[in-house]
Amino acid sequence: MPARLHAPSSASASSASSVRKGPKKQRGRVLSVVAALAVLGGGLAVSGSPVYGAPDHAGHHRDAVREAAKDLVREDGFPAALVADQGRDGRVRDYTAGTGDVETGAAVPVNGQVRAGSNTKSFTAAVVLMLVGEGKVKLDEPIETYLPGLVRGDGIDGNRITVRNLLQHTSGLPDYVQTLGLDPFEVRDTYYNPRDLLDLALSQKAAFEPGAKWQYSNTNYILAGLLVEKVTGRPFGEEITDRVIRPLGLKDTYWPGVGERGIRGAHPKGYAAATPGAPLEDITRLDPSQAWAAGQLVTTPRDLNRFFSALLGGEVLDAAELKEMKTTVPVTEGAPAPGTGYGLGLFRTPLSCGVELWGHGGSIHGYESYGGATQDGRAATVAATALSSSVAAEPADMMAAHQHVFDVVDTAVCE
């Protein structure tokens, strides 16, 4: 959704909902601060077979990632953190920290399911680009061609907004998310038709002229989903399932059905606060239609690693469409690192070890995550079970907590 997303914890439910630590130390290197997210808890377990006789670096890597995950819990205040990282050799390791249920103290399930939030956008963009490869959609064609008369408003004209503008966040369309209100519990059970979300967006004035600059807006991907439905004549969830999820064997990733509010598989509970600094409350049960093609998927850290690795490896798109997806414009606000760019549903982010991470992040009430893959076969995804705006009362702390989620990814890939 808005995007800019073991061992039982020793922390009690009350401490998990109220304790706030001071500002956390920066890990690895100083990176520019991003948007917001956070969690709390205690112990940690690591799955994966030990590498007997391996170089000391393997142990150092595991220790660094383990401690980074713990820091999200004990210093930033997230209830839980889940990490999956993949080395150049294809070995995958899972890490968890905190507690999966602050009321019962239940363990965090290894590679548990979480709400993907805006990571969904990379899947959505991939489906649109498949249609481009099939000759059914043109990137530089106005959205008016495919959805005539639909995109209209104050300073908004579908004749001047291209499909590329939508996928690249250069459309100037206002973000509907800001109209949903600040209290997540007021809308958790509300079902939104995609056209309802679009109407909320179009009731606002255009942010800027199409193509003038980059600015993240979930509205772009609501329209991308509607485009897919119009061109294919099929429900968007069916297209994303048949074109991406099933072919890649993402067995723990699924598109929730209409009105489906629970999470099907083993998962840590997600938490939110009615207002910044208020006690955390369980918001796992949620109608994700408020995010739809911009953020409705449910997935796991391992499945996200698999998706982004397959995407970079040419398993999802043909070369021409993958090249378009990886052609970036500068991210001018909320970048996790200097030099970050955005392609078509894909962030390109420089890491501390000199490689580039191709991926996304996701934030939806209860869960935040960030991750991606590198061209040389590494991948990492980190998920936390609250938003920074829920675990931090001060804006600076929110921004720092979100940055630290990205820092764990950097550690998992680079250490």
Coordinates of C-alpha atoms in Angstrom, one line a residue:
M1 CA 0.0 0.0 0.0
P2 CA 1.4 3.5 0.7
A3 CA 5.0 3.3 0.0
R4 CA 6.5 5.2 0.2
L5 CA 6.9 -2.9 3.8
H6 CA 11.9 -18.0 16.0
A7 CA 12.1 -17.8 19.4
P8 CA 9.3 -16.4 21.5
S9 CA 10.0 -12.9 22.7
S10 CA 10.7 -12.2 26.3
A11 CA 8.7 -9.0 26.0
S12 CA 5.2 -9.0 27.4
A13 CA 2.2 -7.8 25.4
S14 CA 2.1 -4.6 27.4
S15 CA 5.8 -3.8 26.9
A16 CA 5.5 -4.5 23.2
S17 CA 2.8 -1.9 22.8
S18 CA 4.2 0.9 24.9
V19 CA 8.0 0.8 25.1
R20 CA 9.9 3.3 23.0
K21 CA 13.6 3.3 22.7
G22 CA 15.8 6.3 21.9
P23 CA 17.0 7.1 18.4
K24 CA 18.8 4.0 17.1
K25 CA 22.5 4.1 15.9
Q26 CA 23.0 4.0 12.2
R27 CA 24.2 0.6 10.9
G28 CA 26.7 0.1 8.1
R29 CA 26.9 3.5 6.6
V30 CA 25.0 6.8 6.6
L31 CA 22.1 6.6 4.2
S32 CA 19.6 9.3 3.4
V33 CA 16.4 8.9 5.4
V34 CA 13.3 7.4 3.9
A35 CA 9.6 7.2 4.9
A36 CA 8.3 5.2 7.9
L37 CA 7.8 1.8 9.7
A38 CA 8.7 -0.3 12.9
V39 CA 8.5 -3.3 15.5
L40 CA 9.2 -4.8 19.1
G41 CA 10.1 -8.0 21.0
G42 CA 13.0 -10.2 22.1
G43 CA 14.6 -13.5 21.1
L44 CA 15.7 -14.8 17.7
A45 CA 16.1 -18.0 15.8
V46 CA 17.9 -18.8 12.6
S47 CA 17.0 -21.6 10.3
G48 CA 19.2 -23.2 7.7
S49 CA 21.9 -25.8 7.9
P50 CA 25.3 -24.7 9.3
V51 CA 28.2 -24.7 6.9
Y52 CA 30.8 -26.9 8.6
G53 CA 34.3 -26.0 7.6
A54 CA 33.1 -22.9 5.7
P55 CA 35.2 -19.7 5.9
D56 CA 34.8 -17.5 8.9
H57 CA 32.9 -15.0 6.6
A58 CA 29.8 -17.3 6.7
G59 CA 29.6 -17.0 10.5
H60 CA 30.3 -13.3 10.4
H61 CA 27.5 -12.9 7.9
R62 CA 24.9 -14.8 10.0
D63 CA 25.9 -12.9 13.1
A64 CA 25.6 -9.5 11.3
V65 CA 22.1 -10.3 9.9
R66 CA 21.0 -11.8 13.2
E67 CA 22.0 -8.7 15.2
A68 CA 20.5 -6.4 12.6
A69 CA 17.2 -8.2 12.8
K70 CA 17.3 -8.0 16.6
D71 CA 18.0 -4.3 16.5
L72 CA 14.7 -3.7 14.6
V73 CA 12.9 -5.3 17.6
R74 CA 14.9 -4.1 20.6
E75 CA 15.9 -0.6 19.4
D76 CA 13.2 0.4 16.9
G77 CA 10.3 -1.2 18.6
F78 CA 8.9 -3.5 15.9
P79 CA 7.0 -6.5 17.4
A80 CA 8.8 -8.9 15.0
A81 CA 11.1 -9.0 12.1
L82 CA 11.6 -11.7 9.4
V83 CA 14.5 -11.9 7.1
A84 CA 15.4 -14.2 4.1
D85 CA 18.7 -13.8 2.3
Q86 CA 20.1 -15.6 -0.6
G87 CA 23.8 -15.8 -1.4
R88 CA 25.5 -16.1 -4.8
D89 CA 25.6 -19.8 -4.3
G90 CA 21.8 -20.0 -4.0
R91 CA 21.9 -20.9 -0.3
V92 CA 18.9 -19.3 1.5
R93 CA 18.9 -18.5 5.2
D94 CA 16.0 -17.3 7.3
Y95 CA 16.1 -15.2 10.4
T96 CA 13.3 -14.1 12.8
A97 CA 13.3 -11.8 15.8
G98 CA 10.7 -10.7 18.3
T99 CA 7.3 -12.3 18.9
G100 CA 4.6 -13.4 16.4
D101 CA 1.8 -12.6 18.9
V102 CA 2.4 -10.0 21.6
E103 CA -0.6 -11.4 23.6
T104 CA 0.5 -15.1 23.7
G105 CA 4.2 -14.7 23.1
A106 CA 4.0 -17.2 20.2
A107 CA 7.1 -17.6 18.0
V108 CA 7.5 -15.8 14.7
P109 CA 7.0 -18.4 12.0
V110 CA 10.1 -18.8 9.9
N111 CA 9.4 -17.3 6.4
G112 CA 5.8 -16.5 7.6
Q113 CA 3.3 -14.9 5.3
V114 CA 3.0 -11.1 5.5
R115 CA 1.0 -8.5 3.5
A116 CA 3.3 -7.4 0.7
G117 CA 2.1 -3.8 0.4
S118 CA 3.7 -2.0 -2.5
N119 CA 5.9 -4.9 -3.5
T120 CA 2.7 -5.7 -5.4
K121 CA 3.5 -2.9 -7.8
S122 CA 6.4 -4.8 -9.2
F123 CA 4.1 -7.7 -10.0
T124 CA 1.5 -5.3 -11.5
A125 CA 4.1 -3.6 -13.6
A126 CA 5.4 -7.0 -14.8
V127 CA 1.8 -8.0 -15.9
V128 CA 1.4 -4.7 -17.9
L129 CA 4.8 -5.2 -19.5
M130 CA 3.8 -8.7 -20.6
L131 CA 0.9 -7.1 -22.4
V132 CA 3.3 -4.7 -23.9
G133 CA 5.4 -7.7 -25.2
E134 CA 2.2 -9.2 -26.6
G135 CA 1.5 -6.0 -28.5
K136 CA -1.7 -5.3 -26.6
V137 CA -0.5 -2.2 -24.7
K138 CA 2.0 0.5 -25.7
L139 CA 4.0 2.2 -23.0
D140 CA 3.9 5.7 -24.6
E141 CA 0.2 5.5 -25.5
P142 CA -2.1 7.8 -23.4
I143 CA -4.2 5.9 -20.8
E144 CA -7.2 7.5 -22.5
T145 CA -6.7 5.0 -25.4
Y146 CA -7.4 2.1 -23.1
L147 CA -9.7 3.7 -20.5
P148 CA -11.6 6.4 -22.4
G149 CA -13.2 9.1 -20.4
L150 CA -12.1 7.7 -17.0
V151 CA -9.1 9.9 -16.1
R152 CA -10.5 13.4 -15.7
G153 CA -10.3 16.0 -12.9
D154 CA -8.8 19.3 -11.9
G155 CA -5.7 19.6 -14.0
I156 CA -6.0 15.9 -14.9
D157 CA -6.5 14.6 -18.5
G158 CA -6.0 11.0 -19.5
N159 CA -4.9 12.2 -23.0
R160 CA -1.7 13.6 -21.5
I161 CA -0.8 10.7 -19.1
T162 CA 0.9 7.7 -20.7
V163 CA 1.1 4.1 -19.5
R164 CA 4.8 4.7 -18.9
N165 CA 3.9 7.7 -16.7
L166 CA 1.7 5.5 -14.5
L167 CA 4.3 2.7 -14.0
Q168 CA 7.1 5.2 -13.5
H169 CA 5.2 7.5 -11.0
T170 CA 5.6 10.6 -13.3
S171 CA 1.9 11.0 -14.0
G172 CA 1.2 13.9 -11.6
L173 CA -1.9 12.0 -10.3
P174 CA -2.7 12.7 -6.6
D175 CA -2.5 9.8 -4.2
Y176 CA -5.9 8.6 -3.0
V177 CA -4.3 7.1 0.2
Q178 CA -4.3 10.5 1.9
T179 CA -8.1 10.6 1.8
L180 CA -8.6 7.4 3.7
G181 CA -7.9 9.0 7.1
L182 CA -5.3 8.5 9.7
D183 CA -6.9 5.8 11.9
P184 CA -6.4 2.4 10.3
F185 CA -9.0 0.8 12.5
E186 CA -11.7 3.0 11.0
V187 CA -11.2 1.5 7.5
R188 CA -9.9 -2.0 8.3
D189 CA -13.2 -3.7 7.3
T190 CA -14.2 -1.4 4.5
Y191 CA -14.4 -2.9 1.0
Y192 CA -13.2 -0.5 -1.7
N193 CA -14.0 -1.1 -5.4
P194 CA -11.0 0.1 -7.5
R195 CA -13.2 2.7 -9.0
D196 CA -14.0 4.0 -5.5
L197 CA -10.3 4.5 -5.0
L198 CA -9.9 6.2 -8.3
D199 CA -12.8 8.6 -7.5
L200 CA -11.1 9.5 -4.2
A201 CA -7.9 10.4 -6.2
L202 CA -9.7 12.3 -8.9
S203 CA -11.5 14.5 -6.4
Q204 CA -8.1 16.2 -5.8
K205 CA -6.1 18.5 -7.9
A206 CA -3.3 17.2 -10.1
A207 CA 0.1 17.3 -8.3
F208 CA 2.1 18.4 -11.4
E209 CA 2.1 18.2 -15.2
P210 CA 2.6 14.6 -16.5
G211 CA 6.3 13.9 -17.0
A212 CA 7.5 17.0 -15.0
K213 CA 9.0 15.0 -12.2
W214 CA 8.8 11.8 -10.1
Q215 CA 6.4 11.5 -7.2
Y216 CA 5.0 8.3 -5.7
S217 CA 1.3 7.8 -6.0
N218 CA -0.7 4.6 -5.4
T219 CA -3.3 5.9 -7.8
N220 CA -1.0 5.1 -10.7
Y221 CA -1.2 1.4 -10.0
I222 CA -4.9 1.4 -9.4
L223 CA -5.2 2.6 -13.0
A224 CA -2.6 0.0 -14.1
G225 CA -4.8 -2.7 -12.6
L226 CA -7.9 -1.3 -14.4
L227 CA -5.8 -1.2 -17.6
V228 CA -5.0 -4.9 -17.3
E229 CA -8.7 -5.8 -16.7
K230 CA -9.8 -3.8 -19.7
V231 CA -7.2 -5.2 -22.1
T232 CA -7.5 -8.8 -21.0
G233 CA -11.2 -8.9 -20.1
R234 CA -10.3 -10.9 -16.9
P235 CA -10.1 -10.0 -13.2
F236 CA -6.8 -8.5 -12.2
G237 CA -6.1 -11.1 -9.5
E238 CA -6.5 -13.9 -12.0
E239 CA -4.0 -12.3 -14.4
I240 CA -1.4 -11.7 -11.7
T241 CA -1.8 -15.3 -10.5
D242 CA -1.7 -17.0 -13.9
R243 CA 1.1 -14.8 -15.4
V244 CA 3.4 -14.5 -12.4
I245 CA 2.6 -16.3 -9.2
R246 CA 1.9 -19.8 -10.6
P247 CA 4.6 -19.9 -13.3
L248 CA 7.3 -18.9 -10.7
G249 CA 6.1 -21.5 -8.2
L250 CA 5.4 -18.8 -5.5
K251 CA 3.5 -21.3 -3.4
D252 CA 3.2 -18.9 -0.4
T253 CA 2.0 -15.9 -2.4
Y254 CA -1.6 -15.3 -3.3
W255 CA -4.1 -12.7 -4.3
P256 CA -6.8 -12.3 -1.6
G257 CA -10.3 -12.9 -2.7
V258 CA -13.0 -10.2 -2.6
G259 CA -13.8 -9.6 1.1
E260 CA -11.1 -11.9 2.3
R261 CA -9.6 -10.3 5.5
G262 CA -7.5 -13.0 7.1
I263 CA -4.1 -14.4 6.1
R264 CA -4.3 -18.0 5.0
G265 CA -0.9 -19.5 6.0
A266 CA 1.4 -19.4 9.1
H267 CA 2.0 -15.7 9.8
P268 CA 3.1 -13.3 12.5
K269 CA 0.3 -10.9 13.6
G270 CA 0.5 -7.4 12.3
Y271 CA 0.0 -4.3 14.6
A272 CA -1.0 -0.7 14.2
A273 CA -1.7 2.3 16.4
A274 CA -4.8 4.5 16.1
T275 CA -2.6 7.5 16.4
P276 CA 1.2 8.0 16.5
G277 CA 2.5 6.8 19.8
A278 CA -0.8 5.1 20.9
P279 CA -0.6 1.5 22.1
L280 CA -0.2 -1.2 19.4
E281 CA -3.3 -3.2 18.6
D282 CA -3.7 -6.3 16.4
I283 CA -4.7 -5.3 12.8
T284 CA -3.9 -8.6 11.1
R285 CA -7.5 -9.0 10.0
L286 CA -7.8 -6.4 7.3
D287 CA -9.6 -5.9 4.0
P288 CA -6.7 -5.2 1.6
S289 CA -9.0 -3.8 -1.2
Q290 CA -7.8 -0.4 0.0
A291 CA -4.6 -1.2 -1.8
W292 CA -5.7 -3.5 -4.7
A293 CA -3.2 -3.5 -7.6
A294 CA -1.0 -1.1 -5.7
G295 CA -0.5 -3.4 -2.6
Q296 CA -3.0 -6.2 -2.0
L297 CA -0.7 -9.3 -2.3
V298 CA 0.1 -11.7 0.6
T299 CA 3.6 -13.3 0.3
T300 CA 6.7 -14.3 2.2
P301 CA 10.3 -13.0 2.3
R302 CA 11.5 -16.1 0.4
D303 CA 8.9 -15.7 -2.3
L304 CA 9.8 -12.0 -2.8
N305 CA 13.5 -13.0 -3.2
R306 CA 12.4 -15.6 -5.7
F307 CA 10.3 -13.2 -7.7
F308 CA 12.9 -10.4 -7.9
S309 CA 15.7 -12.9 -8.7
A310 CA 13.6 -14.4 -11.5
L311 CA 12.7 -11.0 -12.8
L312 CA 16.3 -10.0 -13.1
G313 CA 17.2 -13.4 -14.5
G314 CA 14.8 -13.0 -17.5
E315 CA 12.3 -15.6 -16.3
V316 CA 9.4 -13.2 -16.2
L317 CA 9.8 -10.7 -19.0
D318 CA 11.5 -10.8 -22.4
A319 CA 14.7 -8.8 -22.8
A320 CA 13.0 -5.7 -24.4
E321 CA 10.4 -5.3 -21.7
L322 CA 12.9 -6.0 -18.9
K323 CA 15.1 -3.2 -20.3
E324 CA 12.2 -0.8 -20.2
M325 CA 11.4 -1.9 -16.6
K326 CA 15.0 -1.2 -15.6
T327 CA 15.3 2.2 -17.3
T328 CA 15.1 4.6 -14.3
V329 CA 14.4 8.2 -13.4
P330 CA 15.9 9.8 -10.3
V331 CA 14.0 9.3 -7.0
T332 CA 13.8 12.9 -5.7
E333 CA 12.2 12.2 -2.3
G334 CA 12.2 9.4 0.3
A335 CA 15.1 7.5 -1.2
P336 CA 16.7 4.9 1.0
A337 CA 20.2 5.7 -0.5
P338 CA 21.8 8.4 -2.6
G339 CA 21.5 7.6 -6.3
T340 CA 18.3 5.6 -6.1
G341 CA 16.3 5.5 -9.3
Y342 CA 12.8 4.2 -10.2
G343 CA 12.0 2.3 -13.3
L344 CA 8.6 0.7 -14.1
G345 CA 7.5 -0.7 -10.8
L346 CA 11.1 -1.3 -9.7
F347 CA 13.6 0.6 -7.5
R348 CA 17.3 0.6 -8.3
T349 CA 19.2 1.3 -5.1
P350 CA 23.0 1.4 -4.6
L351 CA 24.2 -0.6 -1.6
S352 CA 27.2 -0.1 0.7
C353 CA 29.2 -2.8 -1.1
G354 CA 29.0 -1.2 -4.5
V355 CA 26.3 -3.4 -6.0
E356 CA 22.8 -2.3 -7.0
L357 CA 19.6 -3.8 -5.5
W358 CA 16.7 -4.1 -7.8
G359 CA 13.4 -4.4 -5.9
H360 CA 10.7 -2.6 -4.0
G361 CA 9.3 -2.0 -0.6
G362 CA 5.8 -2.2 0.9
S363 CA 3.8 -0.6 3.6
I364 CA 0.3 -1.6 4.6
H365 CA -1.3 -1.4 8.0
G366 CA 0.4 -4.1 10.1
Y367 CA 3.4 -4.9 7.9
E368 CA 6.3 -3.2 6.3
S369 CA 9.0 -4.7 4.1
Y370 CA 11.9 -4.0 1.7
G371 CA 14.0 -6.2 -0.5
G372 CA 15.2 -7.1 -3.9
A373 CA 17.9 -8.9 -5.8
T374 CA 21.3 -8.1 -7.4
Q375 CA 22.5 -9.1 -10.9
D376 CA 25.1 -11.4 -9.3
G377 CA 22.5 -13.7 -7.7
R378 CA 22.2 -12.2 -4.2
A379 CA 18.8 -11.4 -2.7
A380 CA 17.3 -10.3 0.6
T381 CA 14.0 -9.3 2.0
V382 CA 13.1 -7.9 5.4
A383 CA 9.6 -7.7 6.8
A384 CA 8.5 -6.0 10.1
T385 CA 5.1 -6.4 11.7
A386 CA 4.0 -2.8 12.1
L387 CA 4.5 0.6 10.4
S388 CA 7.0 3.1 11.7
S389 CA 4.1 5.5 12.2
S390 CA 2.7 2.9 14.6
V391 CA 5.8 2.3 16.8
A392 CA 7.2 5.8 16.8
A393 CA 5.5 8.9 18.0
E394 CA 8.0 11.4 16.5
P395 CA 8.5 11.9 12.8
A396 CA 12.3 11.6 13.1
D397 CA 12.0 8.2 14.8
M398 CA 9.5 7.0 12.2
M399 CA 11.9 7.9 9.4
A400 CA 14.8 6.3 11.2
A401 CA 13.0 3.1 11.8
H402 CA 12.0 2.8 8.1
Q403 CA 15.6 3.5 7.2
H404 CA 16.8 0.7 9.5
V405 CA 14.5 -1.8 7.7
F406 CA 16.5 -0.9 4.5
D407 CA 19.8 -1.1 6.4
V408 CA 19.1 -4.7 7.3
V409 CA 18.7 -5.5 3.6
D410 CA 22.0 -3.8 3.0
T411 CA 23.6 -5.9 5.7
A412 CA 22.1 -9.1 4.4
V413 CA 23.4 -8.5 0.9
C414 CA 26.7 -6.9 1.7
E415 CA 28.2 -8.2 5.0

